[in-house]
Amino acid sequence: MEAVSLWGLGVVALACAVAVFACDSMARATFALLGSLVCVGGVVFVLGLPYLGVVTVLMMVMEMVVMAVFMVAYMMNPAGLMPMSMLHNKRGALGISAAVFASLTGAVFLVDWPQRRGSPPRDTTFQVGKALMGGQMLTMVVLGFVLLATMVAATVLALHRGRYDRLGDDLDRCPARDPAGGGVGR
Amino acid sequence: MSALLWALIALPLGAGAALLLSGRRWNALAPGLGLAAAAGTFGLAVASAVFRPEASAPLFAGVRAGLRVDGLSAVLVVAVAAVTTAVLVASPGELGPRENRGRFFGLMLLFAGAMTVTVTATTLPPLLMAWEVMGATSWALIGFWWHRPDRVRAADTAFVTTRAADLGLYLAAGAAMAGGVGSLDLTALTGAQGGWRHVACAGLVVAALGKSAQLPFSFWLSHAMRGPGPVSALLHSATMVAAGAYLLLRLHPLLVATGWAAPLVAWTGGVTALALGVVAVAQRALKQLLAASTSSQVGFMVLAAGVGDPSGGTLQLLAHAAAKSALFLAAGAWLTSLGTEQLPALRGAVRRHPLLGAGFVAGALALAGLPPLSLWVAKDEVLAAARAQSPGLYALGLAAAAVAAGYSVKALWYVTRPLPHDHDHDHDHGQEQDGGRRGARGPTRSVSTPVVVLAAAAVFLGVAALPGLSGPLRGVLGGGQQHAPNPWEMALSAAVALAAAGAAWWWLPRSAHAPRTASAGKRWAADWLSMERAARAVLVRPAFALARALAAFDDRAVDGAVHHLARGGLTLARGAARADDHGLDGAVRAVAAGCRRLGAWARRPQTGLLHQYYAQAVVGFTLLLSIVLLVR
Amino acid sequence: MTFELVLVLAAGLFSVGLFGALSQQSIVMIMMGIELMIGGVIVAAADFWHFLAPAAADGQVVIVVAVVAMAVEMAMGFAVTTALYRARQVDTTDMARELKG
Amino acid sequence: MVEAGRWWTVLLAPALLLAGALLAVAADTCAAAQHAGRRPSLGAVGRRLLEVPRLLTAQPRTLPAADRLLWRLGVLIVPAAAVLSVLVVPFGHRGVADLSVGLVWFNAMEVLTWAGLWLAGWGPNSVFSLVGGYRFVAQGLAYELPLMFALISAATGAQSLRLADIVAAQQGLWFVVWMPVGFLVHLAGVLAFAFLGPFAYPAGHDLAGGVLAEASGVDRLLLQAGRWLWLTAGAAMAVPLFLGGGNGPVLPAWAWSLLKTLAVLGLLVYGLRRVPVVRADRYVELAWVVLLPLTLVQVLAVALVVLVRQGG
């Protein structure tokens, strides 16, 4: 059962992956990517990591929807109505990725992988949770800070207005003229 | 007592120095001052001759500067002072007011002081010092008119020749020191051990011969005649040339002690007397004739020193001094007044200046050695001593005496001829020819009186020396004389002298008008036996050749080495600079260029294109991965 | 055998993602390529965990890190793109070459 | 205890869901009528339900350069996600599938609605529908984080993501009692991802129906059905999370679950008409500035309680 599902998900994932760069419409590309990544989530789910699988799906869906928003914002031809090739150096890229794929598959089959050690615990979610909160606390902390830094940096980069523009030149304008609405007391 | 001697020395030297330093400032007063100093010196000389003072002062470690007036030096001191005074009386006439009289009189007094020291010195150092001062003053006086190049050249020649000879004295001093005579006392020189005594004696003999212008060295005297008249009168007749003879007379014991020195000196003296006599006969200029005669007369003195007859030598010295200084003063006066010294041109000079002429005639007659004059007596003394030594010498002496008579008569003949009718013409001709002094101003009385006095001294001195009356003189000189001349000797020499004079007087008018085809011998004699050319050939030219060789060697070898060194250094520096420029700088520039190229090349992958960065990253990672996998 | 096959799947996803990232000009497409590459990593991690070291949680931690990396990459990518776009209407990497050597 | 149902439960669950949805529509029609002053009557309800055959037979409008594939996909995803999310919900003591990560599954399906609606908006290539799609994404960003933390608080309380464990953990005390904020946020979330009532902003009348503007025929039917199915699914999910699921004194577990679900559904339908439509940017401010901290505090409190109880 597991092998069949793995095969199925694998093939669909690869197909969607190829579709991402094959189709003209950016929306279709985005949701092909979503499909591919959902299959990845499925593979992870099938490989005995239910929590991580579903979380991956959950995250990928939200990411792809947000990407769709940006895709519409920044793509010249989001709907792919005027097909034009946005590619360059196609042969080079193809060559390199083929080489990489060949070397990786070569490695996969040449390296004699060690035997499995130990057996999966009953509740893998509990295992990862315990590890993150225990032995890998440093990783968790680092991830936390990285996410915080990303939030702040992304906001700062994306915002058109500075943090103090709304307070005027002498930082004393009241009420602050803020282009973005909302905010308590306004 | 020694104070008297110190005064005798200090007066002339001090006055001379003062006058010399004053230069032209006291030009007018100089003659008076000079004369006063000379007179003072004469007085002191007489006093010291009477009292015979002695003095000595510490000079170097273990060597004292000893002075003593004994018999021989007493006579000489008086003679020097007298002649100096006479010459200084005559000098103003010779030197015009525009001349630098201070310097002239200063030098003359300095010379007199030096001569006094020489004759009174008992140890070698003061003798040496005085000897040197004499040489120097002689050089200064000969070259008095120093703005005339020819006179300066003459002074130099004289000076160099005498100096070369003086080295003998130093050699003697050195030998004495080495020979163990620490005190350098002249009398103690005989005590030097072994070879050093011979060396010392040889040195002294050479110095004496050089100073007295004897044979090998006599050519400098002909050059000395270029000096002013009085200089010739004082230095080159009475005193300086006599100093050598006096030295030999005093050191006769040393000469005898060495054995070979005495005969050598004697024969040198004899030969010089004869040879220089012949040269004198061959001369056409009056002063040259007198110079040559001086050499020959000094030859007699040297002969006397050689045969060991101090009294005869001294008498000869005194007589000759008086006679010759008178003749030189007269010649100088004629040179200044008539502007010429050539004998044919001086025809009848006596008649023109009767008083001066009389003095000249008396001096010349004395010089000729005619009886009863002083020189004849002196000569007999010397010849008697010589005969006792060896008959050869006696014959040589007689011949020299004859020749002496010859040249004296020649001078007399020319001078006493009747005045030619156009005597004015001669004046002008003579003047240009000789570049003579200030033209036809007649000699003043100041010149005539000393000439007459000196001539008188020359005449009467002879009388004092006659055998009957020679006792007191011999007593003064000390040391008995073994060979008093016996009468037949005196008669023989008188006859020889008279015969020679008559022959010359007879022969002279014929030769004067005969065409002047000078035979080789005559020309050789006229040229002072070409001693100068020989000296030049033997010494001067090789010295110069050696000097040139050394200079060439120095230029080529030493300078060459230095130049090559410098050039080598320069080329080295240039090479280093080139190496630095091309090598070092080139390397640095190459490295810099290389770095720039590498930098540019390193920038190529930074294309700014994101996908190319990814490509590079992927390739890099795969390489790394493969390395990690392969290496492990 | 499935272990190797899943790894091949992961390699395939990675390579396709790489091809997309290298060949695409549009920034958004490049980010999609990168997302695919990280997806490949996640599959590989799960595979290693499942077949080699199920006892240890490290495999899962890698997946968590990969997921976080994906999120951060997308957030920062779009922030930079927004800033760049607002500055100069740039939407392809070829136009943004300022950091050229 | 809840255990996985047999195969036929897979069919029963959607049926029950559909029934619930119909009841909700009926209630809504009555409320609308009453609201409009008319007496609620079966005729009105009947007329409302006649919409279904009408839409089925209607000629769907075609639009130029519409992305039909994505449009179809979008319209299908919305109801399918609703149905899939219910599989995890235990009915009484028996659920269709008892996943260990049931809660996360429900959340994943709920997020799929975003994709579905955006596609439904993008599909017809029309401005209003696209703007409607964007509006739903904006609204999604607003309600998603508080909703997630509400679910996490329930999971923390039960120390498990499995719904069975959560229900079991509410033996003594229902979570609604000490997680009220979680419950309210969940209800708001349900309304939001059903974009009904106060959260009908994506399908707002100012946008001529927004996402539903160009939907016609079967698409419109599916979308409308999807909205009401999500409402019922949300209500059904609230029961095991906060209202103790099948626990109850007398009645059997499934009866309690049914009653509680109908009660929540009635509450929600009642609430539909009471609150005006909230613009997404206003709600996102409320959600992120007020609700998010509250739910975080809520999770903290629950965690502390759990630690104290477990530690002690």
CSV table of N, CA, C and O in Angstrom, one decimal, chain C residues 28-80:
chain,number,residue,atom,x,y,z
C,28,VAL,N,10.0,35.7,-9.4
C,28,VAL,CA,9.0,34.8,-8.7
C,28,VAL,C,9.2,33.4,-9.1
C,28,VAL,O,9.3,32.5,-8.3
C,29,MET,N,9.5,33.2,-10.4
C,29,MET,CA,9.7,31.8,-10.9
C,29,MET,C,11.0,31.2,-10.3
C,29,MET,O,11.0,30.1,-9.9
C,30,ILE,N,12.0,32.1,-10.2
C,30,ILE,CA,13.2,31.6,-9.5
C,30,ILE,C,12.9,31.1,-8.1
C,30,ILE,O,13.4,30.0,-7.7
C,31,MET,N,12.1,31.9,-7.4
C,31,MET,CA,11.8,31.5,-6.0
C,31,MET,C,11.0,30.2,-6.0
C,31,MET,O,11.2,29.3,-5.2
C,32,MET,N,10.2,30.0,-7.1
C,32,MET,CA,9.4,28.8,-7.1
C,32,MET,C,10.4,27.6,-7.3
C,32,MET,O,10.4,26.6,-6.6
C,33,GLY,N,11.4,27.9,-8.2
C,33,GLY,CA,12.4,26.8,-8.4
C,33,GLY,C,13.1,26.5,-7.0
C,33,GLY,O,13.3,25.3,-6.7
C,34,ILE,N,13.4,27.5,-6.3
C,34,ILE,CA,14.1,27.3,-5.0
C,34,ILE,C,13.2,26.5,-4.1
C,34,ILE,O,13.6,25.6,-3.4
C,35,GLU,N,11.9,26.9,-4.1
C,35,GLU,CA,10.9,26.1,-3.2
C,35,GLU,C,11.0,24.7,-3.6
C,35,GLU,O,11.1,23.8,-2.7
C,36,LEU,N,11.0,24.4,-4.9
C,36,LEU,CA,11.0,23.0,-5.3
C,36,LEU,C,12.3,22.3,-4.8
C,36,LEU,O,12.2,21.2,-4.2
C,37,MET,N,13.4,23.0,-4.9
C,37,MET,CA,14.7,22.4,-4.4
C,37,MET,C,14.5,22.0,-2.9
C,37,MET,O,14.9,20.9,-2.5
C,38,ILE,N,14.0,23.0,-2.1
C,38,ILE,CA,13.8,22.7,-0.7
C,38,ILE,C,12.8,21.5,-0.5
C,38,ILE,O,13.0,20.7,0.4
C,39,GLY,N,11.8,21.5,-1.3
C,39,GLY,CA,10.9,20.3,-1.3
C,39,GLY,C,11.7,19.1,-1.4
C,39,GLY,O,11.5,18.1,-0.6
C,40,GLY,N,12.6,19.1,-2.4
C,40,GLY,CA,13.4,17.9,-2.6
C,40,GLY,C,14.2,17.5,-1.3
C,40,GLY,O,14.2,16.4,-0.9
C,41,VAL,N,14.7,18.6,-0.7
C,41,VAL,CA,15.5,18.3,0.5
C,41,VAL,C,14.6,17.7,1.6
C,41,VAL,O,15.0,16.7,2.3
C,42,ILE,N,13.4,18.2,1.7
C,42,ILE,CA,12.4,17.7,2.7
C,42,ILE,C,12.2,16.2,2.4
C,42,ILE,O,12.3,15.3,3.4
C,43,VAL,N,12.0,15.9,1.1
C,43,VAL,CA,11.7,14.4,0.8
C,43,VAL,C,12.9,13.6,1.2
C,43,VAL,O,12.8,12.6,1.9
C,44,ALA,N,14.1,14.1,0.9
C,44,ALA,CA,15.3,13.3,1.2
C,44,ALA,C,15.4,13.1,2.7
C,44,ALA,O,15.7,12.0,3.2
C,45,ALA,N,15.2,14.2,3.4
C,45,ALA,CA,15.3,14.2,4.9
C,45,ALA,C,14.3,13.1,5.5
C,45,ALA,O,14.7,12.2,6.2
C,46,ALA,N,13.1,13.2,5.0
C,46,ALA,CA,12.1,12.2,5.5
C,46,ALA,C,12.6,10.8,5.2
C,46,ALA,O,12.5,9.9,6.0
C,47,ASP,N,13.1,10.7,3.9
C,47,ASP,CA,13.5,9.4,3.5
C,47,ASP,C,14.6,8.8,4.4
C,47,ASP,O,14.6,7.7,4.9
C,48,PHE,N,15.6,9.7,4.6
C,48,PHE,CA,16.7,9.3,5.5
C,48,PHE,C,16.2,8.9,6.8
C,48,PHE,O,16.6,7.9,7.4
C,49,TRP,N,15.3,9.8,7.4
C,49,TRP,CA,14.8,9.5,8.7
C,49,TRP,C,14.1,8.1,8.7
C,49,TRP,O,14.4,7.3,9.5
C,50,HIS,N,13.3,8.0,7.7
C,50,HIS,CA,12.4,6.8,7.7
C,50,HIS,C,13.3,5.5,7.6
C,50,HIS,O,13.1,4.6,8.3
C,51,PHE,N,14.3,5.6,6.6
C,51,PHE,CA,15.0,4.3,6.3
C,51,PHE,C,16.3,4.2,7.1
C,51,PHE,O,16.9,3.1,7.2
C,52,LEU,N,16.9,5.3,7.6
C,52,LEU,CA,18.2,5.1,8.2
C,52,LEU,C,18.2,5.3,9.7
C,52,LEU,O,18.7,4.6,10.5
C,53,ALA,N,17.5,6.4,10.2
C,53,ALA,CA,17.6,6.7,11.6
C,53,ALA,C,16.3,7.1,12.2
C,53,ALA,O,16.1,8.2,12.6
C,54,PRO,N,15.3,6.1,12.2
C,54,PRO,CA,14.0,6.5,12.7
C,54,PRO,C,14.0,6.8,14.2
C,54,PRO,O,13.3,7.6,14.7
C,55,ALA,N,15.0,6.2,14.9
C,55,ALA,CA,15.0,6.4,16.3
C,55,ALA,C,15.3,7.9,16.7
C,55,ALA,O,14.6,8.5,17.5
C,56,ALA,N,16.2,8.5,15.9
C,56,ALA,CA,16.6,9.8,16.3
C,56,ALA,C,15.7,10.8,15.6
C,56,ALA,O,15.1,10.6,14.6
C,57,ALA,N,15.5,12.0,16.3
C,57,ALA,CA,14.5,13.0,15.7
C,57,ALA,C,15.3,13.9,14.8
C,57,ALA,O,14.6,14.9,14.2
C,58,ASP,N,16.6,13.7,14.6
C,58,ASP,CA,17.3,14.7,13.7
C,58,ASP,C,16.7,14.8,12.4
C,58,ASP,O,16.6,16.0,11.9
C,59,GLY,N,16.3,13.7,11.8
C,59,GLY,CA,15.7,13.9,10.5
C,59,GLY,C,14.5,14.8,10.5
C,59,GLY,O,14.4,15.8,9.7
C,60,GLN,N,13.7,14.7,11.5
C,60,GLN,CA,12.5,15.6,11.6
C,60,GLN,C,12.9,17.0,11.8
C,60,GLN,O,12.4,17.9,11.2
C,61,VAL,N,14.0,17.1,12.6
C,61,VAL,CA,14.4,18.5,12.9
C,61,VAL,C,14.9,19.2,11.6
C,61,VAL,O,14.6,20.3,11.2
C,62,VAL,N,15.5,18.3,10.7
C,62,VAL,CA,16.0,18.9,9.4
C,62,VAL,C,14.8,19.3,8.6
C,62,VAL,O,14.8,20.4,8.0
C,63,ILE,N,13.7,18.5,8.7
C,63,ILE,CA,12.5,18.9,7.9
C,63,ILE,C,12.0,20.2,8.4
C,63,ILE,O,11.7,21.1,7.7
C,64,VAL,N,11.9,20.3,9.8
C,64,VAL,CA,11.4,21.6,10.4
C,64,VAL,C,12.2,22.8,9.9
C,64,VAL,O,11.7,23.8,9.4
C,65,VAL,N,13.6,22.5,10.0
C,65,VAL,CA,14.5,23.6,9.6
C,65,VAL,C,14.2,24.0,8.1
C,65,VAL,O,14.1,25.1,7.7
C,66,ALA,N,14.0,22.9,7.3
C,66,ALA,CA,13.8,23.1,5.8
C,66,ALA,C,12.6,23.9,5.6
C,66,ALA,O,12.5,24.9,4.9
C,67,VAL,N,11.5,23.5,6.3
C,67,VAL,CA,10.2,24.2,6.2
C,67,VAL,C,10.4,25.7,6.6
C,67,VAL,O,10.0,26.6,5.8
C,68,VAL,N,11.1,25.9,7.7
C,68,VAL,CA,11.3,27.3,8.2
C,68,VAL,C,12.1,28.1,7.1
C,68,VAL,O,11.8,29.2,6.7
C,69,ALA,N,13.1,27.3,6.6
C,69,ALA,CA,14.0,28.0,5.6
C,69,ALA,C,13.1,28.4,4.4
C,69,ALA,O,13.2,29.6,3.9
C,70,MET,N,12.2,27.5,4.0
C,70,MET,CA,11.4,27.8,2.8
C,70,MET,C,10.6,29.1,3.1
C,70,MET,O,10.5,30.0,2.3
C,71,ALA,N,10.0,29.1,4.3
C,71,ALA,CA,9.2,30.3,4.7
C,71,ALA,C,10.0,31.6,4.7
C,71,ALA,O,9.7,32.6,4.0
C,72,VAL,N,11.2,31.5,5.3
C,72,VAL,CA,12.0,32.7,5.4
C,72,VAL,C,12.4,33.1,4.0
C,72,VAL,O,12.4,34.3,3.7
C,73,GLU,N,12.8,32.1,3.2
C,73,GLU,CA,13.3,32.5,1.9
C,73,GLU,C,12.2,33.2,1.1
C,73,GLU,O,12.5,34.2,0.5
C,74,MET,N,11.0,32.7,1.2
C,74,MET,CA,9.9,33.3,0.5
C,74,MET,C,9.7,34.8,1.0
C,74,MET,O,9.6,35.7,0.2
C,75,ALA,N,9.6,34.8,2.3
C,75,ALA,CA,9.3,36.2,2.9
C,75,ALA,C,10.4,37.2,2.5
C,75,ALA,O,10.1,38.2,1.9
C,76,MET,N,11.6,36.8,2.7
C,76,MET,CA,12.7,37.8,2.4
C,76,MET,C,12.7,38.1,0.9
C,76,MET,O,12.9,39.2,0.4
C,77,GLY,N,12.5,37.0,0.1
C,77,GLY,CA,12.6,37.2,-1.3
C,77,GLY,C,11.6,38.2,-1.8
C,77,GLY,O,11.9,39.2,-2.5
C,78,PHE,N,10.3,38.0,-1.3
C,78,PHE,CA,9.3,39.0,-1.8
C,78,PHE,C,9.5,40.4,-1.2
C,78,PHE,O,9.2,41.4,-1.9
C,79,ALA,N,10.1,40.4,0.0
C,79,ALA,CA,10.4,41.8,0.6
C,79,ALA,C,11.4,42.5,-0.3
C,79,ALA,O,11.1,43.6,-0.8
C,80,VAL,N,12.4,41.8,-0.7
C,80,VAL,CA,13.5,42.4,-1.5
C,80,VAL,C,12.9,42.8,-2.9
C,80,VAL,O,13.1,43.9,-3.4
